[in-house]
Coordinates of N, CA and C in Angstrom, one line a residue:
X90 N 78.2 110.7 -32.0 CA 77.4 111.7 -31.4 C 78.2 112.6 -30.4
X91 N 79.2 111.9 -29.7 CA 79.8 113.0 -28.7 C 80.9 113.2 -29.4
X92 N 81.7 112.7 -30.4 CA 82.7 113.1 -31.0 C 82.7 114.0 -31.9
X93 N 81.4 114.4 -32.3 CA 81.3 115.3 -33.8 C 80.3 116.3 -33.1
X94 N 79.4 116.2 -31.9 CA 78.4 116.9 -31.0 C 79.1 117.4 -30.3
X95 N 80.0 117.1 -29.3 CA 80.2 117.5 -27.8 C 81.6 118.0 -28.4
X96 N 82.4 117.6 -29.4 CA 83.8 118.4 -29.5 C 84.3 119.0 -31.0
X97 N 84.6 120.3 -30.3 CA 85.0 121.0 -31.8 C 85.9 119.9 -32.5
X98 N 86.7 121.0 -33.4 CA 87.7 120.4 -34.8 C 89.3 120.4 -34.2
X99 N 89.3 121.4 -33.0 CA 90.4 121.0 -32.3 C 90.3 120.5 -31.1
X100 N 89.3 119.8 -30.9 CA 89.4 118.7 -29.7 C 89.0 119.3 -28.9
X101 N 88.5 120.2 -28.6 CA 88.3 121.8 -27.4 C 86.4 120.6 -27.0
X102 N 86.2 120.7 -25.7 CA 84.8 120.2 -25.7 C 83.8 121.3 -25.2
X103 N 82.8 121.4 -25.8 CA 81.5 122.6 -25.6 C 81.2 121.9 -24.9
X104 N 81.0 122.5 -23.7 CA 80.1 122.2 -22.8 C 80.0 123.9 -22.1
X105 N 79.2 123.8 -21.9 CA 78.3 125.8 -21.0 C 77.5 126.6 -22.0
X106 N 77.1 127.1 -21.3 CA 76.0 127.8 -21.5 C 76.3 129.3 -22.2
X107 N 77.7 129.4 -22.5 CA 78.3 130.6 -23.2 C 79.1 129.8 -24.6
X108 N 78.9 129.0 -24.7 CA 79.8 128.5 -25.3 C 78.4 128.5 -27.3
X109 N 79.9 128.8 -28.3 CA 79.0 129.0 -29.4 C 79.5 127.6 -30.1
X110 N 78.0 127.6 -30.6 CA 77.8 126.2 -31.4 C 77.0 126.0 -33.2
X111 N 77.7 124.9 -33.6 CA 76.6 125.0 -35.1 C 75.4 123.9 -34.6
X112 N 74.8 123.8 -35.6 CA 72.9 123.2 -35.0 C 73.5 121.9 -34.7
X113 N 73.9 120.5 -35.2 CA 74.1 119.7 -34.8 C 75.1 119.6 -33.6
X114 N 75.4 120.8 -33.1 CA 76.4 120.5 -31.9 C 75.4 121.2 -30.7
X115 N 74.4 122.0 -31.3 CA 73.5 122.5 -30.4 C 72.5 121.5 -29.8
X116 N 72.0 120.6 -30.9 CA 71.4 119.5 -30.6 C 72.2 119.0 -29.9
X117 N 73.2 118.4 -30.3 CA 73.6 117.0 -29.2 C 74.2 117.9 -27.5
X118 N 74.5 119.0 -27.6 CA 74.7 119.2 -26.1 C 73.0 119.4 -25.2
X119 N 71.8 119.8 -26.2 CA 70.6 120.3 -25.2 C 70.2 118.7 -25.5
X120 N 70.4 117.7 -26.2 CA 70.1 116.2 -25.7 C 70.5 115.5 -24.4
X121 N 72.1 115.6 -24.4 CA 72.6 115.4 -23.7 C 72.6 115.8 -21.9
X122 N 72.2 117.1 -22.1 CA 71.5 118.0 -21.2 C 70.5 118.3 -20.3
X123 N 69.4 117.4 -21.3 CA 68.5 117.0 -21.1 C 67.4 118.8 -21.1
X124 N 68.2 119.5 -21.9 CA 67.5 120.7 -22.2 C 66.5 120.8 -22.9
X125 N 66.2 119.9 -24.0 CA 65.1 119.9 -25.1 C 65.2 118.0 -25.1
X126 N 63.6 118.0 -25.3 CA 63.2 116.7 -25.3 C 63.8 115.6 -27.2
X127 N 64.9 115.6 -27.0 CA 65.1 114.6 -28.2 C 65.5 113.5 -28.4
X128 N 65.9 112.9 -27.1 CA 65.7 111.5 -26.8 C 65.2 111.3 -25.6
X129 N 64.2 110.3 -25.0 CA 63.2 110.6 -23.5 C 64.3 110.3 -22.7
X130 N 65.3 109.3 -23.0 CA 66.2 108.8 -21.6 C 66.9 110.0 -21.6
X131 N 67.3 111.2 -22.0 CA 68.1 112.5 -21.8 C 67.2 113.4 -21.3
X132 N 65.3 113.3 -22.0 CA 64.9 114.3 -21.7 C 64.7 114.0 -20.1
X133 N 64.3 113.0 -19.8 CA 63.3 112.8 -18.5 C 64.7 112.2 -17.7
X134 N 65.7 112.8 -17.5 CA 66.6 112.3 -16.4 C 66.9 112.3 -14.9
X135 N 67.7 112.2 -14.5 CA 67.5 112.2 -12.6 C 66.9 113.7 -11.9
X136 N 67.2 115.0 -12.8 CA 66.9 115.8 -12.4 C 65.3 116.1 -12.3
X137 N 64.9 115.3 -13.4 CA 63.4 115.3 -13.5 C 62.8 114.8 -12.6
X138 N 63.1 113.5 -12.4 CA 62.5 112.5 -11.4 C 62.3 113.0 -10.1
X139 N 64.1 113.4 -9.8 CA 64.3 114.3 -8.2 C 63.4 115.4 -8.1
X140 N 64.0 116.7 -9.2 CA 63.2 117.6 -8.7 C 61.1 117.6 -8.7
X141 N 60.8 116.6 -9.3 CA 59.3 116.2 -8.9 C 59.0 115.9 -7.5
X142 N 60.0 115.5 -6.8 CA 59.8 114.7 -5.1 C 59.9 116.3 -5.1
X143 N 59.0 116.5 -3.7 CA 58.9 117.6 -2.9 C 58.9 117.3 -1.6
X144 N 59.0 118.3 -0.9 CA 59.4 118.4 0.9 C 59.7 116.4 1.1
X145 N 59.5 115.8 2.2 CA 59.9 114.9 2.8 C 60.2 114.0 1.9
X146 N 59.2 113.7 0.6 CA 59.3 112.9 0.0 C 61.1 112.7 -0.7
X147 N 61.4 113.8 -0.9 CA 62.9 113.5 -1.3 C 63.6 112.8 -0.4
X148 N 63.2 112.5 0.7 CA 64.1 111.6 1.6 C 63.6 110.4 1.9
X149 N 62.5 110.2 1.7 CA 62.0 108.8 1.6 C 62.1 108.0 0.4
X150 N 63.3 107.9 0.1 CA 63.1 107.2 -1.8 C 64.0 105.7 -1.3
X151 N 63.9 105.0 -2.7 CA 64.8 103.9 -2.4 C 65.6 103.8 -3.7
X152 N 66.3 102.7 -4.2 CA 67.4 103.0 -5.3 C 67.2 101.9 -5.7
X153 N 67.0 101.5 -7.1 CA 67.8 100.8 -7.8 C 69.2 100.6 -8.8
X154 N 70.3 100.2 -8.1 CA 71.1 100.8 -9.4 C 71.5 99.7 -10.5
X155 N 71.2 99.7 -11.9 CA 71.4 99.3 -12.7 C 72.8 97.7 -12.7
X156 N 73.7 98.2 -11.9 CA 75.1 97.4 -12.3 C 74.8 96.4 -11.3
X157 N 73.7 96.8 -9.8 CA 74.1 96.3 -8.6 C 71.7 95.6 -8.8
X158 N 71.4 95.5 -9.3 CA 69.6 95.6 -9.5 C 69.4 94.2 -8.6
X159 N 70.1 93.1 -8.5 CA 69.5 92.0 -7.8 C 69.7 92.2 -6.0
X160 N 71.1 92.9 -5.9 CA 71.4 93.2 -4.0 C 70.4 94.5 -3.7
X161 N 69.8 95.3 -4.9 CA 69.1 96.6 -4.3 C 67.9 96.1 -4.6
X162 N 67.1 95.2 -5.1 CA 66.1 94.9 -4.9 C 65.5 93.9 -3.6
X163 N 66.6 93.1 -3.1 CA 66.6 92.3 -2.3 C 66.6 93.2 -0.8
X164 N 67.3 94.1 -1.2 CA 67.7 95.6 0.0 C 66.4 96.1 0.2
X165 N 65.3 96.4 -0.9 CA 64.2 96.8 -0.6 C 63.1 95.9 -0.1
X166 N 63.0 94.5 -0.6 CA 62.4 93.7 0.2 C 62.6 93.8 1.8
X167 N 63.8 93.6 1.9 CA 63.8 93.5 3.4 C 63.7 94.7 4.0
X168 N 64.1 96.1 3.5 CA 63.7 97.2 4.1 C 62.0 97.3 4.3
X169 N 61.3 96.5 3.8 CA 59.8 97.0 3.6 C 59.2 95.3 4.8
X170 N 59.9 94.6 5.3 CA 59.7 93.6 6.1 C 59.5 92.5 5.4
X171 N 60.0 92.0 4.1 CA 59.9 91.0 3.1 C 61.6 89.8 3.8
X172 N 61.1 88.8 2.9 CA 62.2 87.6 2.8 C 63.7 88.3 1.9
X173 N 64.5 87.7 3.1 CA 66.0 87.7 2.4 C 66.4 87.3 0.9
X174 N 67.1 88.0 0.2 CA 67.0 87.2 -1.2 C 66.1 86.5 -2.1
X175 N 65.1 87.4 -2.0 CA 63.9 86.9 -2.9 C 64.0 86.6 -3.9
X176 N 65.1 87.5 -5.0 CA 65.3 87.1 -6.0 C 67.1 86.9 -6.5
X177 N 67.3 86.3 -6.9 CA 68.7 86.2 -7.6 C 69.0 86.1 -9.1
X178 N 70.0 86.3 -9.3 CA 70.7 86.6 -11.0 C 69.9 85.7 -11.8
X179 N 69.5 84.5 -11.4 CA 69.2 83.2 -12.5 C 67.4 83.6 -12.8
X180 N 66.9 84.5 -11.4 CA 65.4 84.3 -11.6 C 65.3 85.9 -11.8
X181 N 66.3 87.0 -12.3 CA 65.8 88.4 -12.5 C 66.0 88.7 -14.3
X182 N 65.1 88.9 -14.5 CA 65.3 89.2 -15.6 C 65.8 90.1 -16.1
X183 N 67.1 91.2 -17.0 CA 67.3 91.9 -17.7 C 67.4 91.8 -19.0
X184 N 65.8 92.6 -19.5 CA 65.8 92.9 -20.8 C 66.3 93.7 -21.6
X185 N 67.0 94.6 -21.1 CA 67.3 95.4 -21.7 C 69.4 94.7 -21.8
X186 N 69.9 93.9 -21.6 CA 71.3 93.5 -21.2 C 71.6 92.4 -22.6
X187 N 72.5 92.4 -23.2 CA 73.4 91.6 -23.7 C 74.4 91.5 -24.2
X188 N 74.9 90.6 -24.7 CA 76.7 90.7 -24.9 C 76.8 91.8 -26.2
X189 N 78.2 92.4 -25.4 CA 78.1 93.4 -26.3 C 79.7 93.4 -27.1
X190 N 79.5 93.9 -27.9 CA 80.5 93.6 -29.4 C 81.9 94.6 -29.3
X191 N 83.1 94.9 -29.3 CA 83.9 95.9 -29.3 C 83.6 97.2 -29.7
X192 N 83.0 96.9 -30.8 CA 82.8 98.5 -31.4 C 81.1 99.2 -30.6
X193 N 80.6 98.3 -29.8 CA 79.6 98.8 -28.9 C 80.3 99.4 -27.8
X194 N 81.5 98.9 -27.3 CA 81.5 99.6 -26.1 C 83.0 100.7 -26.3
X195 N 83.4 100.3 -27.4 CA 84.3 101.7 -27.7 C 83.8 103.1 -27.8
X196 N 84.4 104.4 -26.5 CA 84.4 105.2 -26.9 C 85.5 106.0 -26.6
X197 N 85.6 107.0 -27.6 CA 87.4 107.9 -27.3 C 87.6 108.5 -25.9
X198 N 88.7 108.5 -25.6 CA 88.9 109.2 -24.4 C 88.2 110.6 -23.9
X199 N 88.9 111.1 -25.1 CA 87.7 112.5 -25.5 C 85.9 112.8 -25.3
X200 N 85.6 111.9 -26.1 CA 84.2 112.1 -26.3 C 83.7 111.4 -24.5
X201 N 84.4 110.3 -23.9 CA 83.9 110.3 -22.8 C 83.9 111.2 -21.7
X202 N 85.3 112.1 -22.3 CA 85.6 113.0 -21.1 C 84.3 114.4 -21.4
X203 N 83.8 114.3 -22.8 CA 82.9 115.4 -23.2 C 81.7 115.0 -22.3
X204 N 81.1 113.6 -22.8 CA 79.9 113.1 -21.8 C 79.9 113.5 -20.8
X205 N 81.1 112.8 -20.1 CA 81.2 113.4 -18.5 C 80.8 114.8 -18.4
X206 N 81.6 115.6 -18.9 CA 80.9 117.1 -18.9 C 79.7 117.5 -19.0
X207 N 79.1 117.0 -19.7 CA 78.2 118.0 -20.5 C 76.8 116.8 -19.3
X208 N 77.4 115.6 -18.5 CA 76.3 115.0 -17.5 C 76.8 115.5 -16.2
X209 N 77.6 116.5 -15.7 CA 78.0 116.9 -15.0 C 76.7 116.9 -13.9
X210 N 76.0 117.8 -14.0 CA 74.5 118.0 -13.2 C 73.9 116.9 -13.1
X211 N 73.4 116.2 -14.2 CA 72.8 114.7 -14.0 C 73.7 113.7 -13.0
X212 N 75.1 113.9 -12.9 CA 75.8 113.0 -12.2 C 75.6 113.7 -10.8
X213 N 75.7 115.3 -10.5 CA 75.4 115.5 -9.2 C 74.2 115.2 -8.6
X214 N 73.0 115.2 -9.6 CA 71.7 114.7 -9.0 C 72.1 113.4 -8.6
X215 N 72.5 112.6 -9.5 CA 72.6 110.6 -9.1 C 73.6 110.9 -7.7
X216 N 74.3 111.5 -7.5 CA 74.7 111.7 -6.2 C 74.0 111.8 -5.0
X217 N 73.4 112.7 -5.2 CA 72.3 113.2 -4.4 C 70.9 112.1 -3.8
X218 N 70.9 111.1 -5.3 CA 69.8 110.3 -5.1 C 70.6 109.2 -4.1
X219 N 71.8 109.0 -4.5 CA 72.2 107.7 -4.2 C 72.3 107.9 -2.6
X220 N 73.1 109.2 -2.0 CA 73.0 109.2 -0.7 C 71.4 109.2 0.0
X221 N 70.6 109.6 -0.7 CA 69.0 109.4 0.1 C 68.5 108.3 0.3
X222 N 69.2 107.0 -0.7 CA 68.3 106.0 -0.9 C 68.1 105.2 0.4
X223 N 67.3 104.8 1.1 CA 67.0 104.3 2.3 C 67.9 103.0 2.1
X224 N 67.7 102.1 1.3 CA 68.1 100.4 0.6 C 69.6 100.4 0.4
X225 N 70.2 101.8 1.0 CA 71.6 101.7 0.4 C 72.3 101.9 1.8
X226 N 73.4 101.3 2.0 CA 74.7 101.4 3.1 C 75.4 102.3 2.4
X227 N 76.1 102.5 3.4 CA 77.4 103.6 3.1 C 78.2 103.1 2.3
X228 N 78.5 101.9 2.2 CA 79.3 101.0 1.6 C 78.9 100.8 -0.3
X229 N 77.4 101.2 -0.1 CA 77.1 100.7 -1.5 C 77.0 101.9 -2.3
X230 N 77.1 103.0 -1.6 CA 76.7 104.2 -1.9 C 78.3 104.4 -2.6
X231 N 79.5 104.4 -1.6 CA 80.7 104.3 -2.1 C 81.0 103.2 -3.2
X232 N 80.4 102.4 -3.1 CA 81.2 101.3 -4.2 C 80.3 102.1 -5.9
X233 N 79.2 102.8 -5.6 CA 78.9 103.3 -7.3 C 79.7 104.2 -7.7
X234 N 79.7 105.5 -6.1 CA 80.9 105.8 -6.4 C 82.2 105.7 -6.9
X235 N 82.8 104.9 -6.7 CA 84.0 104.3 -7.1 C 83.9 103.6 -8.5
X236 N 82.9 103.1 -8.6 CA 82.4 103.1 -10.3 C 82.5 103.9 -11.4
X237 N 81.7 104.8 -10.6 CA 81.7 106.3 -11.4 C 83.2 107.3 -11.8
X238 N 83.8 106.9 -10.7 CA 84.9 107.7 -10.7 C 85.8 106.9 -11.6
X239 N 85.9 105.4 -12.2 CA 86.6 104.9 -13.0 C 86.0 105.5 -13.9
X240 N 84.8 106.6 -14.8 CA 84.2 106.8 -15.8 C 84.6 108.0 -16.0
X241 N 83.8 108.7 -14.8 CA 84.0 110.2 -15.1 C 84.3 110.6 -13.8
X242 N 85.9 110.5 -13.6 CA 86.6 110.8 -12.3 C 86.1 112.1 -11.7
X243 N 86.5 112.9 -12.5 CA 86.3 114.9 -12.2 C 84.9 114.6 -11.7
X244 N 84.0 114.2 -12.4 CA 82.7 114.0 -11.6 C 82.3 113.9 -10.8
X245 N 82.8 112.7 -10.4 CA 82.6 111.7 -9.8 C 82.9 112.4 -8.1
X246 N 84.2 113.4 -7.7 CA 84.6 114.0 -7.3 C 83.7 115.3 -6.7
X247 N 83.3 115.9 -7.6 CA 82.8 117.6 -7.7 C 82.0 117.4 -6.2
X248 N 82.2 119.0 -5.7 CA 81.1 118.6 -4.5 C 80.8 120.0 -4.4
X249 N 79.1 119.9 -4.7 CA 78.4 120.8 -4.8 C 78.5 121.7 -6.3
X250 N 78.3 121.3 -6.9 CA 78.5 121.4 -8.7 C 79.5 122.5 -9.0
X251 N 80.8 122.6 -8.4 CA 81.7 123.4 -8.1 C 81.7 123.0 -10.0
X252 N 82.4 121.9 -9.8 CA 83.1 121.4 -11.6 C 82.4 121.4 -12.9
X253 N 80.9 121.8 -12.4 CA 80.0 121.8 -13.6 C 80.3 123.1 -14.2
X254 N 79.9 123.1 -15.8 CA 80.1 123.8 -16.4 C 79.0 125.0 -16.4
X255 N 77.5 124.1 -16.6 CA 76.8 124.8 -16.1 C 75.4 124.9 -15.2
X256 N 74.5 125.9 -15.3 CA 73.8 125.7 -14.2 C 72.8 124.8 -14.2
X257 N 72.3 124.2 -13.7 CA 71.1 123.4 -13.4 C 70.3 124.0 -14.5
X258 N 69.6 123.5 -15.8 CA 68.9 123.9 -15.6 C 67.0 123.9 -15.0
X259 N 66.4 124.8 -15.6 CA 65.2 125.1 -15.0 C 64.0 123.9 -15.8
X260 N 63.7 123.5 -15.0 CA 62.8 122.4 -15.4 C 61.6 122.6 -14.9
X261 N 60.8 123.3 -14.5 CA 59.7 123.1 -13.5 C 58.4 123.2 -14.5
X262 N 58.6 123.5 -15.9 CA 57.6 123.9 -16.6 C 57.7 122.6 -17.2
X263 N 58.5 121.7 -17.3 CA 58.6 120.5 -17.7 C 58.1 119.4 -17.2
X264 N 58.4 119.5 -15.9 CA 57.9 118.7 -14.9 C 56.2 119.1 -14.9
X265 N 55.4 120.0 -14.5 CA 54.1 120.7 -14.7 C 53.6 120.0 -16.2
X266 N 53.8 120.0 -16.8 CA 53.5 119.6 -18.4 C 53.3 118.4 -18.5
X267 N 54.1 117.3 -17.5 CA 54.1 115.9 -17.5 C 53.6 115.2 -16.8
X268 N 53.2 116.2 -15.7 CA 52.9 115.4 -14.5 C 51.1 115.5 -14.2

């Protein structure tokens, strides 16, 4: 998908909004983009979710993140006046997790550095969420950080979508439609 989608024949990666494309490469960047609805986890991404919070509510959120789900769930118990460690690794379920095989987690240098690009915006929104989240320290907020930046360093980095390729786009008719 991002190797034969996200990068020409000489390695060059499409990513922007000027940039000319054949149909399968047009698809996989407005998927990835979360431009046109073709997979829900691309269509309905952080920008979705965020830009639906309006006025205060954007600052009152909390976070789950994926790598860290038993300390940020525990973080929101006690933020809401609940027991320490309610839950732990042995009693949380992830259904969606399992051992995964070499050729599941191989991807080219390339095609990751295209992902990164072409999630440029979705990685500034996750920024954005991650510093609001009430459930999170400064400390936790930097350690995804520093996750991220082992993935998609340039990203990980950008401040104020300086490094994005391109603009935000406009979602409001999308949001309206779903909500």
């Amino acid at each position: 998908f991002a190797q034969k989608g996200l990068i020409d024949s000489k390695g060059n990666v499409l990513i922007g909004d000027d940039i000319v494309r054949d149909e399968c490469q047009t698809i996989a960047y407005e998927a990835v983009t979360g431009r046109k609805g073709y997979l829900v986890h691309w269509s309905f991404n952080y920008q979705y979710y965020f830009d639906a919070l309006e006025g205060p509510t954007r600052d009152r959120i909390v976070v789950i993140r994926n790598e860290h789900m038993v300390e940020d769930w525990n973080s929101i118990e006690r933020l809401m006046g609940g027991r320490n460690n309610i839950v732990s690794g042995l009693n949380f379920p992830h259904d969606n997790s399992h051992e995964k095989n070499a050729t599941e987690k191989f991807l080219s240098d390339g095609s990751r550095r295209a992902l990164c690009q072409a999630s440029c915006n979705d990685i500034y929104v996750y920024k954005s969420i991650l510093r609001r989240g009430k459930n999170l320290k400064p400390e936790d907020v930097e350690e995804s950080l520093a996750e991220l930046r082992n993935i998609c360093p340039k990203e990980a980095d950008t401040v104020d979508r300086e490094g994005c390729h391109d603009a935000l786009p406009d979602i409001e008719r999308k949001i309206k439609r779903d909500r």
